[in-house]
PDB file of C-alpha atoms in Angstrom:
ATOM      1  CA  UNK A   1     213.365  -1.940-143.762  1.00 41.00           C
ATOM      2  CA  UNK A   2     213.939  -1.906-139.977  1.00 41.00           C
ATOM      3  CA  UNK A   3     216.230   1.017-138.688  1.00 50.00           C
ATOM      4  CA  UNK A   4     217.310   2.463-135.452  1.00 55.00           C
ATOM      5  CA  UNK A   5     215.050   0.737-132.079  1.00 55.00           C
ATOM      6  CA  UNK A   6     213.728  -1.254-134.803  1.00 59.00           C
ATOM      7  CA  UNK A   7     211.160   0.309-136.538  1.00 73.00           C
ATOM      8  CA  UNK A   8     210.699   1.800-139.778  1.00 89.00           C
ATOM      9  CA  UNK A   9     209.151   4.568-141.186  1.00 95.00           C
ATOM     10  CA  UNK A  10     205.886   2.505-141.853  1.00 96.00           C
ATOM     11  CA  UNK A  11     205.385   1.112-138.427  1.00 95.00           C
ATOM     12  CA  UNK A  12     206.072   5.016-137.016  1.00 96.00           C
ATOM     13  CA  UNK A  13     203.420   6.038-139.567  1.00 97.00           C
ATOM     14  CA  UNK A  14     201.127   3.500-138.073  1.00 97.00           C
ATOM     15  CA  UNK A  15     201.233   4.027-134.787  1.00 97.00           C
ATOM     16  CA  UNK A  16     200.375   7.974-135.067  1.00 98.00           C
ATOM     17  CA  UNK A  17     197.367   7.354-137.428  1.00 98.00           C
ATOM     18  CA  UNK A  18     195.923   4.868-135.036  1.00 98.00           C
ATOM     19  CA  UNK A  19     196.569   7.418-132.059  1.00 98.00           C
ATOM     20  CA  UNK A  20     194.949  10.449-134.558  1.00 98.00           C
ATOM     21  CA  UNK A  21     191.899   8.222-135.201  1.00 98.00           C
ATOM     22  CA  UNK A  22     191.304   7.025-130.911  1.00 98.00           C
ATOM     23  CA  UNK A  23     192.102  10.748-129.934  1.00 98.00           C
ATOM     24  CA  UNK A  24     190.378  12.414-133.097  1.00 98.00           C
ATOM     25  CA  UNK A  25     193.037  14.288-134.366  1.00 98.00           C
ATOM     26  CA  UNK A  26     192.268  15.143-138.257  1.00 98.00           C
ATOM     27  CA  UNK A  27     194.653  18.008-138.698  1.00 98.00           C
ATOM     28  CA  UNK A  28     197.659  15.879-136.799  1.00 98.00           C
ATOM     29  CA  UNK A  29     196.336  13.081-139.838  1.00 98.00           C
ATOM     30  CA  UNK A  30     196.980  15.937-142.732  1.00 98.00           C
ATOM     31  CA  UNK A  31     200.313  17.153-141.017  1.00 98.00           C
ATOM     32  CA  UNK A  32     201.862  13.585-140.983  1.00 98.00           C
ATOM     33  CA  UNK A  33     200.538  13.152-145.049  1.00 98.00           C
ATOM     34  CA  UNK A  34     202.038  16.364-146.042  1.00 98.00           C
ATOM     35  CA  UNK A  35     205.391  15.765-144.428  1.00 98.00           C
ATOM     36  CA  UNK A  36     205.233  12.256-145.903  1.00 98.00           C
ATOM     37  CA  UNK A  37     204.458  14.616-149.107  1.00 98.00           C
ATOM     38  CA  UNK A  38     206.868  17.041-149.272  1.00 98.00           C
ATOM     39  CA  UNK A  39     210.059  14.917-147.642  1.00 98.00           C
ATOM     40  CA  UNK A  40     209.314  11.873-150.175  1.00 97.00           C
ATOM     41  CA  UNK A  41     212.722  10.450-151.011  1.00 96.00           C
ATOM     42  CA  UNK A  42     214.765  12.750-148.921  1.00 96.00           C
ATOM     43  CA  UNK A  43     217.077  10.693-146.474  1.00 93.00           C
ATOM     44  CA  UNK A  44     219.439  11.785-143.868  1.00 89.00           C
ATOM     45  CA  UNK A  45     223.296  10.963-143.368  1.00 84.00           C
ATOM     46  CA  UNK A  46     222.964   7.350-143.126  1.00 80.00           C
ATOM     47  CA  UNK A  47     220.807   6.633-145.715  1.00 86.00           C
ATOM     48  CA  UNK A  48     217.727   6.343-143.357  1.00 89.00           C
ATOM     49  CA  UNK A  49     214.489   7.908-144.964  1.00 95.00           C
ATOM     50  CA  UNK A  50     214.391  10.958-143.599  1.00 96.00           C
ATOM     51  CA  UNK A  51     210.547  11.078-143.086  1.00 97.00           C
ATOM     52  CA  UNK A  52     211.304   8.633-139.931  1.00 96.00           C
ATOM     53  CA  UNK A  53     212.717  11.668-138.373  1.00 96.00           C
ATOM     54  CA  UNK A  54     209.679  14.083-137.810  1.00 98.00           C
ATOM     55  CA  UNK A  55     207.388  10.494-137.054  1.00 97.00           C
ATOM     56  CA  UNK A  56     210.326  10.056-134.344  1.00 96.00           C
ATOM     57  CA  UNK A  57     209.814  13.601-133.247  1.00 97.00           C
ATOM     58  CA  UNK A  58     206.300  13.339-133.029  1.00 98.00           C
ATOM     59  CA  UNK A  59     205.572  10.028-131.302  1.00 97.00           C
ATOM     60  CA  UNK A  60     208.303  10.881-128.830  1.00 97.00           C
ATOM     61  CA  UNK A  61     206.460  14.193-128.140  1.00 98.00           C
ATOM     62  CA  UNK A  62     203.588  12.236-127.415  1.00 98.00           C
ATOM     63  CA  UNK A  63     205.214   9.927-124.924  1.00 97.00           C
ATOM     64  CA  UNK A  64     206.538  12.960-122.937  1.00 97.00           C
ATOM     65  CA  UNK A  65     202.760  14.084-122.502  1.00 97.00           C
ATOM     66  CA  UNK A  66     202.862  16.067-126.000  1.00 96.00           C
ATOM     67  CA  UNK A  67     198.257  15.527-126.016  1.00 92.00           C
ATOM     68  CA  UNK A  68     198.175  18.760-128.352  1.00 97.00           C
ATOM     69  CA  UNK A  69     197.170  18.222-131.499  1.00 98.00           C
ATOM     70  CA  UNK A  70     198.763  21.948-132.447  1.00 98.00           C
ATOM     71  CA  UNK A  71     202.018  20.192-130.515  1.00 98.00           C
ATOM     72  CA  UNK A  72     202.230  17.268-132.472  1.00 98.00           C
ATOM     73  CA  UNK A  73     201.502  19.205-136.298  1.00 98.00           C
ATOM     74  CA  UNK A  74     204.508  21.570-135.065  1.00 98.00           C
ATOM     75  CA  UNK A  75     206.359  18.528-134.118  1.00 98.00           C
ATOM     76  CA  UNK A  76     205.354  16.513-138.074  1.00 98.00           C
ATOM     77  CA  UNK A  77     206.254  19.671-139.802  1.00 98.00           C
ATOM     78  CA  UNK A  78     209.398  21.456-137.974  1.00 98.00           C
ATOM     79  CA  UNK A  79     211.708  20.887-140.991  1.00 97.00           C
ATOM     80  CA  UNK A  80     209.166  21.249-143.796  1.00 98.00           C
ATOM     81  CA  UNK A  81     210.038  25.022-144.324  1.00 97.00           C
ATOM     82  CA  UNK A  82     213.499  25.070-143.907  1.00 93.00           C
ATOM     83  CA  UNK A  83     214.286  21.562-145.796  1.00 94.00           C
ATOM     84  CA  UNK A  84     211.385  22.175-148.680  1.00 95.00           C
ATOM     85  CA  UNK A  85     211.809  25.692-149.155  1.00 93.00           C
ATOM     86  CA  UNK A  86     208.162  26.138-148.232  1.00 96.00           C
ATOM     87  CA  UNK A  87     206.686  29.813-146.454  1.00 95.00           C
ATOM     88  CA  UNK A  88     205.585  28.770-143.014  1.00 96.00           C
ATOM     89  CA  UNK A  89     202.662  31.789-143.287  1.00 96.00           C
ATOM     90  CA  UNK A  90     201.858  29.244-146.498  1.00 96.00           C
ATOM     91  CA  UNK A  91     201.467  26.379-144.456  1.00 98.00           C
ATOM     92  CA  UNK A  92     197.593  25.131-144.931  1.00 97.00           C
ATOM     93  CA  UNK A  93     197.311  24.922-141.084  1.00 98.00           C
ATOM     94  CA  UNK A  94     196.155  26.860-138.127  1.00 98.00           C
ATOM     95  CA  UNK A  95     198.032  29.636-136.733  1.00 98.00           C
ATOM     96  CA  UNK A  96     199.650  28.783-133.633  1.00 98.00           C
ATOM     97  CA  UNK A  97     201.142  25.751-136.217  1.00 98.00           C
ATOM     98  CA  UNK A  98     202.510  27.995-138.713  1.00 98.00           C
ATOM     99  CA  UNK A  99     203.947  30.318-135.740  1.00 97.00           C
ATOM    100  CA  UNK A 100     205.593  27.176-134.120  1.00 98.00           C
ATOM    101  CA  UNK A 101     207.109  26.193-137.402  1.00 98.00           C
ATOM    102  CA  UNK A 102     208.173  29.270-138.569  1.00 97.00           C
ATOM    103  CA  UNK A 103     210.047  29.575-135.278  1.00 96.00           C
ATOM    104  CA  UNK A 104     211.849  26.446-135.740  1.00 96.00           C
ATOM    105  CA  UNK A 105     212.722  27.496-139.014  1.00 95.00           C
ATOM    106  CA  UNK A 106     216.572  28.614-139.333  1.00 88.00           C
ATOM    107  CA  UNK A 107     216.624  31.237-142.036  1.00 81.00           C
ATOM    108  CA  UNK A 108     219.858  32.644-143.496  1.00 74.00           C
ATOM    109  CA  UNK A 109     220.518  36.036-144.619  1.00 73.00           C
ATOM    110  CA  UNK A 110     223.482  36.349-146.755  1.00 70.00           C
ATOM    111  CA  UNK A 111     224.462  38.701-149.200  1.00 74.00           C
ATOM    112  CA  UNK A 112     225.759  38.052-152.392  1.00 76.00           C
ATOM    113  CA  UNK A 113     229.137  40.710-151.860  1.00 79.00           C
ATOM    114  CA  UNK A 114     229.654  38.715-148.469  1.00 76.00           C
ATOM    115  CA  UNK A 115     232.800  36.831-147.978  1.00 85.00           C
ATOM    116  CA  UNK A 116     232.750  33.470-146.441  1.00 84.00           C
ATOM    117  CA  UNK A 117     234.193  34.559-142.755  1.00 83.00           C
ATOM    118  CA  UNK A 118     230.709  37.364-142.709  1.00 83.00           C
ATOM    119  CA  UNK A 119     228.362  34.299-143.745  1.00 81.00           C
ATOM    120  CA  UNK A 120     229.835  32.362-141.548  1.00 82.00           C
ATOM    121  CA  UNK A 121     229.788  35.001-138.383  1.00 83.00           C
ATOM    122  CA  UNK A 122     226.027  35.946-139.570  1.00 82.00           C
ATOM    123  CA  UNK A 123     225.879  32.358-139.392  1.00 81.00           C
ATOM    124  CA  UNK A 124     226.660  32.332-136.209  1.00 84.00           C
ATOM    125  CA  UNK A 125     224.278  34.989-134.906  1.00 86.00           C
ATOM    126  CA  UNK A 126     221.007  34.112-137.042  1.00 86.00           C
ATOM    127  CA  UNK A 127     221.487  30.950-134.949  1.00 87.00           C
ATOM    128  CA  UNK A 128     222.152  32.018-131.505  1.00 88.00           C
ATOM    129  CA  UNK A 129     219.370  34.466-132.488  1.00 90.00           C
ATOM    130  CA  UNK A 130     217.175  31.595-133.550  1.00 92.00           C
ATOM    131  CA  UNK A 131     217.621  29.882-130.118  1.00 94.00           C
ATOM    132  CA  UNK A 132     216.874  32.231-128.387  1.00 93.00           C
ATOM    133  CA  UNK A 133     213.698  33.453-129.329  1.00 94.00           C
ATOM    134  CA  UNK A 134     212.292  30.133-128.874  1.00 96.00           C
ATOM    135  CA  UNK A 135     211.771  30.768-125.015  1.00 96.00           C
ATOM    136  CA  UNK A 136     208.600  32.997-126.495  1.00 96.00           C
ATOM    137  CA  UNK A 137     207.348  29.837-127.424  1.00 97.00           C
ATOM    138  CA  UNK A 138     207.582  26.692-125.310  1.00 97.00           C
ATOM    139  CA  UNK A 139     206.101  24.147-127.509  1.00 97.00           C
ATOM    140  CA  UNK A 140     208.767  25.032-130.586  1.00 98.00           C
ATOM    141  CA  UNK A 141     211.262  24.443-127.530  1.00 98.00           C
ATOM    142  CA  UNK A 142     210.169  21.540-126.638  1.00 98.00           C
ATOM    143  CA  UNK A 143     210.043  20.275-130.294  1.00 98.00           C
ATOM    144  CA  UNK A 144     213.635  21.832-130.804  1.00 98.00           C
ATOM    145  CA  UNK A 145     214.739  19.256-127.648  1.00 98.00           C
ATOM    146  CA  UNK A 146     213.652  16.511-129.240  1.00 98.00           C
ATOM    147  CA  UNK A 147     214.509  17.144-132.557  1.00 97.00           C
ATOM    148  CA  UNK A 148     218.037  17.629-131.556  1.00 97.00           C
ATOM    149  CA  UNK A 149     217.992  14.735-128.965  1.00 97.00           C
ATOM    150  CA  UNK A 150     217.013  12.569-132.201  1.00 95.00           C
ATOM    151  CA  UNK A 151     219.842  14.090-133.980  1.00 94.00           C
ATOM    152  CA  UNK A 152     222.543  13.364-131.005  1.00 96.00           C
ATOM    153  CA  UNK A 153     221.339   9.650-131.328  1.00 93.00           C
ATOM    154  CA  UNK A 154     222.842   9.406-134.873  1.00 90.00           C
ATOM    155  CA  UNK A 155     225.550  12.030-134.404  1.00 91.00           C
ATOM    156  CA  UNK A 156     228.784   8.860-134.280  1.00 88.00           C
ATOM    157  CA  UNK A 157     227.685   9.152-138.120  1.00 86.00           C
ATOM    158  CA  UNK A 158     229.248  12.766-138.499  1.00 90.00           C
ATOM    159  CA  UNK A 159     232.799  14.311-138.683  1.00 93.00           C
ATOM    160  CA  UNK A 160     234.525  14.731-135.426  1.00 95.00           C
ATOM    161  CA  UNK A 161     234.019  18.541-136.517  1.00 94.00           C
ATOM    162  CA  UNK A 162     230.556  18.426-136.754  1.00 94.00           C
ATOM    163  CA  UNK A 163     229.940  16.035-133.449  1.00 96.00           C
ATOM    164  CA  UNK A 164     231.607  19.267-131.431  1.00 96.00           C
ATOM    165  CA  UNK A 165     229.652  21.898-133.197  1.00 94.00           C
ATOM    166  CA  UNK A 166     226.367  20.336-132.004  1.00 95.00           C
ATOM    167  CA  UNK A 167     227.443  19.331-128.874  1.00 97.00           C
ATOM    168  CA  UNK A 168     228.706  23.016-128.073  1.00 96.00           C
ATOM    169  CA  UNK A 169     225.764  23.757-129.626  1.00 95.00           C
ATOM    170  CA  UNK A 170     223.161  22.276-127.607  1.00 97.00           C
ATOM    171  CA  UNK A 171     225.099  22.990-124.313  1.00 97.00           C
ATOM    172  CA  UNK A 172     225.982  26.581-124.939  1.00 95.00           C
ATOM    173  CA  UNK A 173     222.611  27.843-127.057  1.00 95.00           C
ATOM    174  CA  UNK A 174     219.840  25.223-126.348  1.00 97.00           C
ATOM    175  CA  UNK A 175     220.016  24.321-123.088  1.00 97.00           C
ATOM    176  CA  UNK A 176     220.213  27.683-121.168  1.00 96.00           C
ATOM    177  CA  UNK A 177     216.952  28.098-122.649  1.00 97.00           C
ATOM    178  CA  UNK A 178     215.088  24.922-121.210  1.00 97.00           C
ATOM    179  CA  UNK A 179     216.349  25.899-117.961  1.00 97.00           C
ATOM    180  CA  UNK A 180     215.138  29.490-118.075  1.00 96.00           C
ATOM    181  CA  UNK A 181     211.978  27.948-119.160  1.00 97.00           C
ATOM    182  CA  UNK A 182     211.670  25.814-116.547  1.00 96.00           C
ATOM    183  CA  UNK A 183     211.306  29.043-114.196  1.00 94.00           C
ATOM    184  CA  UNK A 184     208.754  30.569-116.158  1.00 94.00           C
ATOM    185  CA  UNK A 185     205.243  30.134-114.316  1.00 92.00           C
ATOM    186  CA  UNK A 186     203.198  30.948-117.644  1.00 90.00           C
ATOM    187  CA  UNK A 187     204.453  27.299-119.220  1.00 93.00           C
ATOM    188  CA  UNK A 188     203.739  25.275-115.996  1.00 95.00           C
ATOM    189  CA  UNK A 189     201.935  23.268-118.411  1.00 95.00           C
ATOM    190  CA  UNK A 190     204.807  22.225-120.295  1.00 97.00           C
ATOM    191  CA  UNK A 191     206.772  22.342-117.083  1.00 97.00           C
ATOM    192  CA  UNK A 192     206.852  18.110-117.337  1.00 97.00           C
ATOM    193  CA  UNK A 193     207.861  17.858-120.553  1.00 98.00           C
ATOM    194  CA  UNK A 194     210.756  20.613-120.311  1.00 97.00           C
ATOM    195  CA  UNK A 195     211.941  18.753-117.299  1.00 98.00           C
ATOM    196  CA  UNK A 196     211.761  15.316-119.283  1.00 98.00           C
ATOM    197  CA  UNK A 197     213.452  17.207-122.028  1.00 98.00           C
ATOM    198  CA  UNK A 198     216.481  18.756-120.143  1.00 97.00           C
ATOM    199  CA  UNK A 199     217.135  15.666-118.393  1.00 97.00           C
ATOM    200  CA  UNK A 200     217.470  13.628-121.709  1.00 97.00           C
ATOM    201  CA  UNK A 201     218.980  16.071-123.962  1.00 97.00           C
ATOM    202  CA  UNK A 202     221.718  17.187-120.751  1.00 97.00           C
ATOM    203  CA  UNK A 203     222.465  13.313-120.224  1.00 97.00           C
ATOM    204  CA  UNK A 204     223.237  12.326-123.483  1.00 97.00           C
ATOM    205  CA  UNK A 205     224.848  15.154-124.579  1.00 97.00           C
ATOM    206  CA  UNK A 206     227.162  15.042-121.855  1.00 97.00           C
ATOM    207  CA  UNK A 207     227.990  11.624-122.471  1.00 97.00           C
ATOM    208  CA  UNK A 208     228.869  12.571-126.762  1.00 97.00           C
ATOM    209  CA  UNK A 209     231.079  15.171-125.099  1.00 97.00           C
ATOM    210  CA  UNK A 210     232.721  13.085-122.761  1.00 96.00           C
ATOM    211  CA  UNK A 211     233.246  10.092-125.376  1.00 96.00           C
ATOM    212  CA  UNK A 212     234.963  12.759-127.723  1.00 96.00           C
ATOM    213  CA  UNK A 213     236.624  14.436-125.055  1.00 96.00           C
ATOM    214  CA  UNK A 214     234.685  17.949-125.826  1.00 96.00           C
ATOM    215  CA  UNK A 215     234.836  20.615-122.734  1.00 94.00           C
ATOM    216  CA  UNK A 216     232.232  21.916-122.106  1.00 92.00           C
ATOM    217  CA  UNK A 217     233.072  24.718-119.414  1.00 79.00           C
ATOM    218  CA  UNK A 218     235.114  26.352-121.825  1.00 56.00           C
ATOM    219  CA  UNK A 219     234.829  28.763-124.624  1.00 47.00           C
ATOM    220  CA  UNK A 220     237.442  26.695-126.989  1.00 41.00           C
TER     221      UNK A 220
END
């Protein structure tokens, strides 16, 4: 079934195993098959399967300049953990895979005596919290920007409640990051793909917000 651009989640799969087999990527091959694995019959919001999410993530990645093949795992697997309630230490791949998964996983920490105002103020910090630390790691950033970019693309789909959250979301907790990474000389060689990234994300995102009449240079 075609979806969104027109593709589906079999021509996506395509694509990255014949750019895995020209660039010899085996490990990016056994990311994309255990993602296919473990998010088998998920879908998102509209009914889409959600696997064509990650192979949207990842393919994207690699038309930014994402030639990593530690990039593009991270990028196949960032919602494994958190959707499949999988360990990202457990994840049968190389370190600096599990490290950029595990910080794109959003972990909550309630308690069971907590009422629902603390879980949602926890809430609240786990995921500024979350954000934040992913300026220690510029290729989970990166992913992070395109996984959310994807995510804007779709967002017409939610509640008008939900549309503001992740547009105040991405302006007030994702983006500052980008641009501080941007000035940070140890990723100058992610500094194109950041750039890419904070063009793309900023643009559309400013466009939801103006379509639903969100301010953005406010704290309401």
């Amino acid at each position: 079934m075609l979806y969104q651009y027109g593709y589906d989640e079999f021509d996506l799969r395509r694509d990255l195993e014949a750019y895995f087999t020209v660039h010899k990527m085996p490990q990016a091959q056994s990311a994309l098959e255990y993602a296919w694995e473990k998010h088998e019959g998920a879908t998102r919001m509209n009914g889409q399967p959600f696997i064509i999410h990650p192979l949207f993530v990842a393919k994207y990645g690699i038309a930014i300049g994402a030639d990593s093949e530690d990039q593009i795992c991270i990028a196949l697997l960032h919602d494994v953990c958190e959707d499949c309630n999988i360990d990202p230490d457990e994840l049968p791949f190389n370190e600096n895979v599990r490290k950029g998964v595990k910080a794109l996983t959003f972990v909550y920490d309630y308690s069971s005596e907590d009422t629902e105002d603390e879980r949602q103020l926890k809430k609240i910090v786990r995921k500024g919290e979350t954000f934040a630390r992913l300026i220690e790691n510029p290729v989970a950033l990166i992913c992070k920007c395109i996984d959310r970019y994807h995510n804007l693309t779709t967002v017409e789909e939610l509640s008008q409640e939900n549309i503001v959250k992740n547009v105040l979301e991405t302006h007030r907790l994702l983006l500052p990051v980008v641009y501080n990474a941007l000035n940070i000389r140890l990723y100058s060689q992610y500094y194109n793909q950041l750039y890419v990234m904070s063009i793309n994300l900023r643009s559309l995102n400013d466009l939801i917000a103006l379509k639903h009449d969100i301010a953005l240079n406010t704290m309401s």
